[in-house]
PDB file of C-alpha atoms in Angstrom:
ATOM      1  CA  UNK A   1       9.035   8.389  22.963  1.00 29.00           C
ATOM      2  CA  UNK A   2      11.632  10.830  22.039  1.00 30.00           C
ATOM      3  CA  UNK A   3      10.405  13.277  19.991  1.00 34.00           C
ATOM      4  CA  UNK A   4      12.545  15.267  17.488  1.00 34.00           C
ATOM      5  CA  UNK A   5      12.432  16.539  14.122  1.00 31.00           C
ATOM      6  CA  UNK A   6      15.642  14.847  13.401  1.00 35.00           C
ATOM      7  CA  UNK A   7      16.716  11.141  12.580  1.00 34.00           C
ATOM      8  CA  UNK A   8      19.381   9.384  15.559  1.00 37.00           C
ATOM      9  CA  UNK A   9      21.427   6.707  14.990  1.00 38.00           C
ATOM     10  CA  UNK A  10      21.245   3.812  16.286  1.00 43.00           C
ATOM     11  CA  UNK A  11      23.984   1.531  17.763  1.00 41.00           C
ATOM     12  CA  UNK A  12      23.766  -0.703  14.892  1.00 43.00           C
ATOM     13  CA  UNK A  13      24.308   2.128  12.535  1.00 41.00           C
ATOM     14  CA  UNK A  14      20.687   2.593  10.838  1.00 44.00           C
ATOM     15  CA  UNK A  15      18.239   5.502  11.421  1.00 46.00           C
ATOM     16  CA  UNK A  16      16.020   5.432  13.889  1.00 57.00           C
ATOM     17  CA  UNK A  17      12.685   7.112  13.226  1.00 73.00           C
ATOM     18  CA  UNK A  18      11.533   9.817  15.088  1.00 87.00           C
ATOM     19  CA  UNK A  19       8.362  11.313  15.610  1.00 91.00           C
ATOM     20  CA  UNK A  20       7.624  15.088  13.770  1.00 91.00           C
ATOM     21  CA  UNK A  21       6.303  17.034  16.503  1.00 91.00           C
ATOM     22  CA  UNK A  22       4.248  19.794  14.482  1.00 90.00           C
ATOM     23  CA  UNK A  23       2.328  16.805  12.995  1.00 91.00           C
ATOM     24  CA  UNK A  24       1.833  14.904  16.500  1.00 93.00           C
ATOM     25  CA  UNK A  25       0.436  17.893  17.874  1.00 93.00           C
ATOM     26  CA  UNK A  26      -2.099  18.315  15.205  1.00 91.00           C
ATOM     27  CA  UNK A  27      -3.549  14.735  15.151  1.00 92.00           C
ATOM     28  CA  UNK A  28      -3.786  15.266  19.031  1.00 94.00           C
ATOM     29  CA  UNK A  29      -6.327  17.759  18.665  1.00 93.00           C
ATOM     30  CA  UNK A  30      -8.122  16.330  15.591  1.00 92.00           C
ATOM     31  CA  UNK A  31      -7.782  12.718  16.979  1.00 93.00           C
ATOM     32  CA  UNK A  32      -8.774  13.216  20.607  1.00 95.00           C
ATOM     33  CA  UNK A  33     -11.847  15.514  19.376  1.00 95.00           C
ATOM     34  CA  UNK A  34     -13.032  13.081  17.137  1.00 95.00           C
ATOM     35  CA  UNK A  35     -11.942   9.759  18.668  1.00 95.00           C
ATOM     36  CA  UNK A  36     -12.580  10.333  22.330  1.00 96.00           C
ATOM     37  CA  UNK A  37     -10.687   7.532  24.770  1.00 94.00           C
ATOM     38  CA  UNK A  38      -9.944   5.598  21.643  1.00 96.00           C
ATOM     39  CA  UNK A  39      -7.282   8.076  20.365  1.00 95.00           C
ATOM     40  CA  UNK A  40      -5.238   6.910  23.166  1.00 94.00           C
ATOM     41  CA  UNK A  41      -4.741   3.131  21.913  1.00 92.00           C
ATOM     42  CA  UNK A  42      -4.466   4.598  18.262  1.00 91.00           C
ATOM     43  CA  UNK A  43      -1.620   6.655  19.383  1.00 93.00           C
ATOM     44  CA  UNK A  44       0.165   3.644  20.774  1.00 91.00           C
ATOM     45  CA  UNK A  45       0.253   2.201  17.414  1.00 86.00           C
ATOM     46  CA  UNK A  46       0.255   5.156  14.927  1.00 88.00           C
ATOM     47  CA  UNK A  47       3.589   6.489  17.416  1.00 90.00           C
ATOM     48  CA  UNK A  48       5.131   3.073  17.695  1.00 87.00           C
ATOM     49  CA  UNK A  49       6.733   1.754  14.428  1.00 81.00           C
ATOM     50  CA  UNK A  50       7.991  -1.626  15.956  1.00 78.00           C
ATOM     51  CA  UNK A  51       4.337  -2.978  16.476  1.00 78.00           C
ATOM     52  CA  UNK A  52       3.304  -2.553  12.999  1.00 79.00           C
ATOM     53  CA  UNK A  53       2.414  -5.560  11.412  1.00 74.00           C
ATOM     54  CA  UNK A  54       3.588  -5.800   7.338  1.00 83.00           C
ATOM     55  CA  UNK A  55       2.283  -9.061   5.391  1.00 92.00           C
ATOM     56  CA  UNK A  56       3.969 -10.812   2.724  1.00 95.00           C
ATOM     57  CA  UNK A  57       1.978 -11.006  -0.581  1.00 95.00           C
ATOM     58  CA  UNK A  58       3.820 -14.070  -2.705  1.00 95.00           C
ATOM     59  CA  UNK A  59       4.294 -13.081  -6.635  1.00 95.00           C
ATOM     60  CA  UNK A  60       2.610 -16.162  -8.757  1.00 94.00           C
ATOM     61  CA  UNK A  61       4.508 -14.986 -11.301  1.00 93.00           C
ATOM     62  CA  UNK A  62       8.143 -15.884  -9.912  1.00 92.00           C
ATOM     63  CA  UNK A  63       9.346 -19.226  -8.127  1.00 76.00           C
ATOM     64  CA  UNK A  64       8.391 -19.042  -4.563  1.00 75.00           C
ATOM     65  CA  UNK A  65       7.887 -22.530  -3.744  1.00 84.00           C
ATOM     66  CA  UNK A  66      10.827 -22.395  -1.718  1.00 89.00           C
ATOM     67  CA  UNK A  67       9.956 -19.258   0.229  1.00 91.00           C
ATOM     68  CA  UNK A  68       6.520 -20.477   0.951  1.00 91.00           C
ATOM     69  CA  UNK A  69       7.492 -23.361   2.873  1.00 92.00           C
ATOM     70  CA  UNK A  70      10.278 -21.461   4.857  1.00 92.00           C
ATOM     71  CA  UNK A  71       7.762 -19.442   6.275  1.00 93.00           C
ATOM     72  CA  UNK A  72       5.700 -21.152   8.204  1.00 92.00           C
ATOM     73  CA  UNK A  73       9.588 -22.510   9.970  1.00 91.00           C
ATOM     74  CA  UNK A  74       9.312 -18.146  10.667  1.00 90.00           C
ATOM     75  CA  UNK A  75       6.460 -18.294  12.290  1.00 90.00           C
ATOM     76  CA  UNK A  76       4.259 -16.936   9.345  1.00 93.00           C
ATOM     77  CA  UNK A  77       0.847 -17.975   8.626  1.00 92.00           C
ATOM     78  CA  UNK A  78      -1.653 -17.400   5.538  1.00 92.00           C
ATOM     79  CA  UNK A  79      -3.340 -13.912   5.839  1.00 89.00           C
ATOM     80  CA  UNK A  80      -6.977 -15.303   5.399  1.00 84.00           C
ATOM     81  CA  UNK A  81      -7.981 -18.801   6.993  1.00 74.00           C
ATOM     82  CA  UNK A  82     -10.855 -19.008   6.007  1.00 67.00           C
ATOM     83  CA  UNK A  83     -11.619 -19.971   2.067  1.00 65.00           C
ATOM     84  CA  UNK A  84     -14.672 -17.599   1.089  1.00 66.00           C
ATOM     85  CA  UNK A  85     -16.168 -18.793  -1.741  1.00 67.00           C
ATOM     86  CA  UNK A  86     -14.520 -15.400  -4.079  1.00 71.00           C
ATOM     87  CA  UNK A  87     -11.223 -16.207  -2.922  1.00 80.00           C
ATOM     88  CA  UNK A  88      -8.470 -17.426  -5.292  1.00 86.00           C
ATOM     89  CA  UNK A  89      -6.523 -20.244  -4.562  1.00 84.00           C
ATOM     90  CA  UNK A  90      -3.525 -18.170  -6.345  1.00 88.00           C
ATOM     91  CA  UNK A  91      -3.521 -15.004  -4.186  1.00 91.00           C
ATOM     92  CA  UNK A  92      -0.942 -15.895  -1.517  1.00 93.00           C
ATOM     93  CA  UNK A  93      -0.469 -13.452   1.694  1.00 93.00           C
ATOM     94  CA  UNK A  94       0.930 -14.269   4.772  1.00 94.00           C
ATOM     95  CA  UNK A  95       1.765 -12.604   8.403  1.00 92.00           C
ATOM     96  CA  UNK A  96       2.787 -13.737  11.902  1.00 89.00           C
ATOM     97  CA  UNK A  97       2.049 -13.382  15.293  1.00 79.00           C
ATOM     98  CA  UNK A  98       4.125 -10.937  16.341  1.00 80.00           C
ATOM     99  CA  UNK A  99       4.530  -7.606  14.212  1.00 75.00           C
ATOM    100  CA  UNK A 100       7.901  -7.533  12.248  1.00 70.00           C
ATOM    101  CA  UNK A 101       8.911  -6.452   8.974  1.00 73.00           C
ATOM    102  CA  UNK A 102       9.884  -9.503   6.399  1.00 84.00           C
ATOM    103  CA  UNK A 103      13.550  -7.770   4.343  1.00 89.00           C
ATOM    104  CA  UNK A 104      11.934  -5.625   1.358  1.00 88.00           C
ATOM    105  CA  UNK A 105      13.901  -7.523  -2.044  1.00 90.00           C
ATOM    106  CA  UNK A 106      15.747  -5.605  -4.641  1.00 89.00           C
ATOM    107  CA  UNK A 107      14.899  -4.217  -8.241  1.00 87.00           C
ATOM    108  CA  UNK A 108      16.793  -6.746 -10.311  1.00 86.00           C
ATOM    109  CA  UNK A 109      16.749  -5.734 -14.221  1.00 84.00           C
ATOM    110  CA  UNK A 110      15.014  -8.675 -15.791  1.00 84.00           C
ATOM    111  CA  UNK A 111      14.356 -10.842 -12.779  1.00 91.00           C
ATOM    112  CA  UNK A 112      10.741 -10.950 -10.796  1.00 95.00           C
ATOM    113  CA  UNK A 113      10.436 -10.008  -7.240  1.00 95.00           C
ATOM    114  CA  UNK A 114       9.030 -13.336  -5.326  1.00 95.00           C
ATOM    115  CA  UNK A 115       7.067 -11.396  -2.498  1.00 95.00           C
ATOM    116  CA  UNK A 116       5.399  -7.809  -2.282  1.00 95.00           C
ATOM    117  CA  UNK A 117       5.120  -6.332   1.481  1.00 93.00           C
ATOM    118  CA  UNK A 118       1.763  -4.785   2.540  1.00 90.00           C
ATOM    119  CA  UNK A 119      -0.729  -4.349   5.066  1.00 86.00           C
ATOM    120  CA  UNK A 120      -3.053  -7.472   5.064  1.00 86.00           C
ATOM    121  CA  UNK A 121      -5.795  -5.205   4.775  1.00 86.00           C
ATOM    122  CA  UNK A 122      -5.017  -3.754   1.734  1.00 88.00           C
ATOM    123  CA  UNK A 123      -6.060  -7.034   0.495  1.00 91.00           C
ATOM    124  CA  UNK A 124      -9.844  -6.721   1.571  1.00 90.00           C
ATOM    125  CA  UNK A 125     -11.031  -4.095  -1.314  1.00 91.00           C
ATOM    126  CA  UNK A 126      -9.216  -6.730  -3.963  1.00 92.00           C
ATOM    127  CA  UNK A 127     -10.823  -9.751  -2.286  1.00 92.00           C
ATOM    128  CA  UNK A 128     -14.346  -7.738  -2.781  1.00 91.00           C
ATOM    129  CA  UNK A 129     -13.673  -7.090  -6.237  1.00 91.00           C
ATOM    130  CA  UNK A 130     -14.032 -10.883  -6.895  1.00 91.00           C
ATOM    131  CA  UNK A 131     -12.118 -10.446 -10.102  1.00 91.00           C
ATOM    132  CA  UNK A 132     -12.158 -12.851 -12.805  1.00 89.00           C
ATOM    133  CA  UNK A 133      -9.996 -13.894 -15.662  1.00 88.00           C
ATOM    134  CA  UNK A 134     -10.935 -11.346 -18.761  1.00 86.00           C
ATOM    135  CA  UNK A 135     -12.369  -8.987 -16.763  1.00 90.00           C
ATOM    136  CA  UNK A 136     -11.200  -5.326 -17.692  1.00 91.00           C
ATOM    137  CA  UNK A 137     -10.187  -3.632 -14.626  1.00 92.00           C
ATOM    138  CA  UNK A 138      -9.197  -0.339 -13.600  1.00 93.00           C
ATOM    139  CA  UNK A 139      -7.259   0.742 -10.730  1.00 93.00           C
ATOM    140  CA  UNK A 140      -8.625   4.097 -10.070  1.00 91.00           C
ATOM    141  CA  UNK A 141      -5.421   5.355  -7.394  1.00 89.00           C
ATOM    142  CA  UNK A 142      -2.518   2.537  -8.436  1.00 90.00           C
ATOM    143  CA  UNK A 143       0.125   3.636  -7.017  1.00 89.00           C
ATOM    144  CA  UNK A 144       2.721   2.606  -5.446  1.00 89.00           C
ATOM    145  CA  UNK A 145       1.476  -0.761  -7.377  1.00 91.00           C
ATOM    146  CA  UNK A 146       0.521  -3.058  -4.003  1.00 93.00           C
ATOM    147  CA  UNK A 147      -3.095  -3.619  -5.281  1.00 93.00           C
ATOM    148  CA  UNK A 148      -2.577  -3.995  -9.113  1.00 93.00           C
ATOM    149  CA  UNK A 149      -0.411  -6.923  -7.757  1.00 94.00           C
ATOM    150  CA  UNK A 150      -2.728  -8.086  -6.210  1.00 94.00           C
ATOM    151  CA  UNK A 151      -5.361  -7.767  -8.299  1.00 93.00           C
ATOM    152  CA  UNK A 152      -3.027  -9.681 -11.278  1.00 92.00           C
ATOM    153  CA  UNK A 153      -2.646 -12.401  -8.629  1.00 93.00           C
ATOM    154  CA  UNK A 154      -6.327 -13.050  -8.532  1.00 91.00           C
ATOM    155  CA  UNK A 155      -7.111 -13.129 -12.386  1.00 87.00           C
ATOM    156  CA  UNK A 156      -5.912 -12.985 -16.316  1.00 81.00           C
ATOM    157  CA  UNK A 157      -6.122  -9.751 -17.450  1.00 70.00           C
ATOM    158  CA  UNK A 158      -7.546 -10.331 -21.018  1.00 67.00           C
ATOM    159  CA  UNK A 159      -7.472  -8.310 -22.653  1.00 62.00           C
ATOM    160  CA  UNK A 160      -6.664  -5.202 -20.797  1.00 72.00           C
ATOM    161  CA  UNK A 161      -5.750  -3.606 -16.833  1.00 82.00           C
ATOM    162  CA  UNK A 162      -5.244  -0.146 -16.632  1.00 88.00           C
ATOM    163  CA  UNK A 163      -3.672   1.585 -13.385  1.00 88.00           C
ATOM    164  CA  UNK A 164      -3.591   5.069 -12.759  1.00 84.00           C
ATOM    165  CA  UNK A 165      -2.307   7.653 -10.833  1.00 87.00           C
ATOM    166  CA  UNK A 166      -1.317  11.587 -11.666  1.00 85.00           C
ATOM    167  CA  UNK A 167       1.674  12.175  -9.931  1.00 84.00           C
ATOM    168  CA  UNK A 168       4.665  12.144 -11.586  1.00 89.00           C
ATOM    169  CA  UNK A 169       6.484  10.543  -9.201  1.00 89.00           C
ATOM    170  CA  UNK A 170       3.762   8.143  -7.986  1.00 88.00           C
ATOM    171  CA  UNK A 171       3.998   7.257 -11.589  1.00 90.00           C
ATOM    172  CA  UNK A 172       7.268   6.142 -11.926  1.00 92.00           C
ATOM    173  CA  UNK A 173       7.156   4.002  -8.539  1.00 91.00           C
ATOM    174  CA  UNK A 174       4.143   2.495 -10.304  1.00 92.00           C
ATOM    175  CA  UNK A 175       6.115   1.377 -13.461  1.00 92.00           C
ATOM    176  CA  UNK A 176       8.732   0.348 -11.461  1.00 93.00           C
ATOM    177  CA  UNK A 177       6.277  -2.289  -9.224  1.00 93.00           C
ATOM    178  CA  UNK A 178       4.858  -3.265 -13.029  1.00 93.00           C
ATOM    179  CA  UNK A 179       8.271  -4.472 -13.914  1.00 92.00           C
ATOM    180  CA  UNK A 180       9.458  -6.362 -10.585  1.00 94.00           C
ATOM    181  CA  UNK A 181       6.229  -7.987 -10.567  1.00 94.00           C
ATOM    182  CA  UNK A 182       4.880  -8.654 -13.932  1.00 93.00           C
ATOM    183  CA  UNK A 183       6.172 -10.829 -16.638  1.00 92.00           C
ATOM    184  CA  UNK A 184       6.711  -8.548 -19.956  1.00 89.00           C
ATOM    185  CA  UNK A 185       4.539 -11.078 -21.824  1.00 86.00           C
ATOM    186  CA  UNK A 186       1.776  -9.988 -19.109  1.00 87.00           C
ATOM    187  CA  UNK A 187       2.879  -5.936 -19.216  1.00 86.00           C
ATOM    188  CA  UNK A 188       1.725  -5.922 -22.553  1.00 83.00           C
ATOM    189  CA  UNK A 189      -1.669  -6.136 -21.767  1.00 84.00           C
ATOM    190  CA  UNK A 190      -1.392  -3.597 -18.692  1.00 90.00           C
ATOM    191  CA  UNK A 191      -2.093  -0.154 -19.011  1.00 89.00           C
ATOM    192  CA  UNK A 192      -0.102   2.171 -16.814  1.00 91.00           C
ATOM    193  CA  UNK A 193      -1.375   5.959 -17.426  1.00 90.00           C
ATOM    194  CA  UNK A 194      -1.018   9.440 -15.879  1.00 90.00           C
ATOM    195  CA  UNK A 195      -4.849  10.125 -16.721  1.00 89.00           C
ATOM    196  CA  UNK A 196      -6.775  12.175 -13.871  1.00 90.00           C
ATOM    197  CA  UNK A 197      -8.950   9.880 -12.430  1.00 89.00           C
ATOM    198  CA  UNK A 198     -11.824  12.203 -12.190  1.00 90.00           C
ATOM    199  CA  UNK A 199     -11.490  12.247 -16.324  1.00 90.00           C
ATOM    200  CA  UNK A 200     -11.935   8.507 -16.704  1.00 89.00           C
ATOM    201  CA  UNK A 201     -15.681   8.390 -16.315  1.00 87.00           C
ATOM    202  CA  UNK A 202     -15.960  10.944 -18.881  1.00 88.00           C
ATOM    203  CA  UNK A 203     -13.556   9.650 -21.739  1.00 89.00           C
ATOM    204  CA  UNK A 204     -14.353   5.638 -21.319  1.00 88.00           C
ATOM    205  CA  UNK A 205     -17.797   5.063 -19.841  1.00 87.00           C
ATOM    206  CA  UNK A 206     -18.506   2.214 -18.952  1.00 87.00           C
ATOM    207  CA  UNK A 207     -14.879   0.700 -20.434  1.00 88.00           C
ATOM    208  CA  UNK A 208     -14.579  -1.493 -17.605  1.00 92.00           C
ATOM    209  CA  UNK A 209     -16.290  -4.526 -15.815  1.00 92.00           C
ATOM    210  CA  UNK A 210     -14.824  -3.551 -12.374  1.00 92.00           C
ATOM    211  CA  UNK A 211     -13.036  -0.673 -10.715  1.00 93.00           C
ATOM    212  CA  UNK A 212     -11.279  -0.103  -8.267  1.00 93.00           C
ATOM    213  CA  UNK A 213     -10.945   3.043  -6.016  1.00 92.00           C
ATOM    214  CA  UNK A 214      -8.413   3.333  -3.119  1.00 87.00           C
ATOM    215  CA  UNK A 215      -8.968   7.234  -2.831  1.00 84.00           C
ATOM    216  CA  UNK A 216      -5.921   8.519  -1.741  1.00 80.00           C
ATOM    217  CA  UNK A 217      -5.900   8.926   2.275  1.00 78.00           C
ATOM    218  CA  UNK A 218      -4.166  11.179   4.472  1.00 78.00           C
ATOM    219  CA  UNK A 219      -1.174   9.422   5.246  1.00 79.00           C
ATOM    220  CA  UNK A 220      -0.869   9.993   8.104  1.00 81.00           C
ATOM    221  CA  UNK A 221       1.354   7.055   9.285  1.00 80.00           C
ATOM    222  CA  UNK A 222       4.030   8.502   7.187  1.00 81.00           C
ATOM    223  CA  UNK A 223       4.148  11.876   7.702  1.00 83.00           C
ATOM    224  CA  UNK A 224       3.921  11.675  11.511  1.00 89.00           C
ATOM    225  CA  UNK A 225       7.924  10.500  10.966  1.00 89.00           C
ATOM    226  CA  UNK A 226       8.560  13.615   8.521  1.00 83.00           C
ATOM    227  CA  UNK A 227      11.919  14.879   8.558  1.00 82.00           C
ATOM    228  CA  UNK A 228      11.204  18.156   7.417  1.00 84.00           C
ATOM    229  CA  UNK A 229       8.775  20.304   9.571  1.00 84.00           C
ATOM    230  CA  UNK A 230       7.960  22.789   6.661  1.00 87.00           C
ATOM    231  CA  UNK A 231       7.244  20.137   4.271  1.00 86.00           C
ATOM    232  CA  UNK A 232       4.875  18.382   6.955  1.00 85.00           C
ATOM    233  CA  UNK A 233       3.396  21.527   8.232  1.00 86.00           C
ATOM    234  CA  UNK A 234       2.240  22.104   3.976  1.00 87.00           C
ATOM    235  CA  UNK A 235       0.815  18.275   4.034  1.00 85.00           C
ATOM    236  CA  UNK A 236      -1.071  19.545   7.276  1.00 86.00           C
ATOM    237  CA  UNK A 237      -2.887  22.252   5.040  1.00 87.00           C
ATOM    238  CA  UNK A 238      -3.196  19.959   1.697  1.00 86.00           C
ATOM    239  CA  UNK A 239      -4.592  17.071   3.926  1.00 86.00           C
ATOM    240  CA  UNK A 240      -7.704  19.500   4.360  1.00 86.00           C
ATOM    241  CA  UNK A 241      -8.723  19.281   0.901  1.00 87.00           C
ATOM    242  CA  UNK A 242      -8.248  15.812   0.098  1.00 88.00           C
ATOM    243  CA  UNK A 243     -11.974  14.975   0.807  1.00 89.00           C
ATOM    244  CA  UNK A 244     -13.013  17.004  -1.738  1.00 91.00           C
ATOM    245  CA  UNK A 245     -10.760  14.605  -4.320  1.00 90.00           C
ATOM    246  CA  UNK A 246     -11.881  12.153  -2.674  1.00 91.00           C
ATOM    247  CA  UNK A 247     -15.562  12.627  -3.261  1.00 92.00           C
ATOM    248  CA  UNK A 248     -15.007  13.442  -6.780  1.00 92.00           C
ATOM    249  CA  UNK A 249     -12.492  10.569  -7.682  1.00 91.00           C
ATOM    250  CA  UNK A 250     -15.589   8.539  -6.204  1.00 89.00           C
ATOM    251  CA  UNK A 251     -18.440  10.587  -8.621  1.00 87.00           C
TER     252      UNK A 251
END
């Protein structure tokens, strides 16, 4: 792999990702302490962007009739096979075979997205949640949106959803999903709020019938492909301290 801080072109005219080496350096001395001779296959994947596998999550909400029987003609196949007894016949998700990326759809003002790309396994935590229709829920750590789709996939919201997250611009990607996802019929009864999760317990005990809480994770995926060496050399230091939020977005 080459590895540079900067982005190359590539002959077809779009950036080609390149690995940040201050941040691959790091994770090789974290990752081979604490992984041993596993650290090796991780780094295949983690340094390897054309093997990663991205799901397609259909929107119930928009017409995808269509799109769901082109798929399978793609080689794409439902997510989950096997029917557990908490899974809903309207979440959707499917991948294929071989890892590719499915081409991410547009914000259109007043028209629904048909598909949301994800990691299959983000999936899993909403699957366990076994929501049901007028069930209160809160997402805990919303943003960008991928499991609050989900999540409205699987159930009515009646009479309330709230989603959080306390970044400001977290926030606004999080309003944006809302709106190329959601009916605004359905928004209405979806709370989207800047709250600090580790207020919530505090101000609405026991407010809700289920919760849940993606804590928010190093991402390290992404910022192994920083651009900016200073900017991933500060995540390097702030990444210490996120198990400390973590714990107490869990209390």
């Amino acid at each position: 792999f080459l590895l540079s801080l900067k982005l190359e072109n590539k002959p077809n005219g779009r950036l080609q990702k390149q690995i940040c080496q201050v941040v691959l350096d790091h994770f090789e001395k974290q990752y081979a302490a604490e992984l041993g001779d596993a650290w090796t296959r991780v780094r295949d994947v983690l340094t390897y962007p054309s093997c990663w596998q991205y799901a397609i999550l259909l929107n119930k909400f928009s017409q995808t009739a269509e799109l769901e029987n082109t798929l399978p003609v793609q080689g794409y196949r439902p997510a989950f096979r096997e029917r557990l007894p908490c899974f809903p016949a309207s979440l959707k998700c499917y991948i294929r075979r071989t890892p590719g990326r499915f081409p991410a759809q547009r914000h259109q003002a007043g028209k629904l997205k048909d598909y949301y790309l994800l990691n299959a396994a983000s999936l899993l935590p909403v699957l366990a949640l076994e929501v049901k229709d007028g069930e209160d829920v809160l997402d805990l750590c919303a943003a960008p949106g991928g499991k609050s789709v989900a999540i409205l996939q699987c159930a009515y919201p009646e009479p309330a959803t709230t989603c959080l997250s306390h970044d400001d611009l977290r926030l606004r990607r999080l309003k944006q999903t809302m709106k190329s996802f959601i009916p605004e019929a359905l928004i209405n009864l979806i709370t989207v709020s800047k709250l600090d999760g580790r207020q919530i317990g505090e101000l609405k005990s026991e407010s809700y019938d289920k919760v849940l809480v993606d804590a928010p994770c190093s991402n390290d995926r992404s910022w192994l492909f920083s651009s900016d060496a200073q900017q991933a050399t500060l995540r390097l230091i702030q990444r210490k301290e996120l198990s400390c939020l973590q714990l107490q977005l869990l209390r």
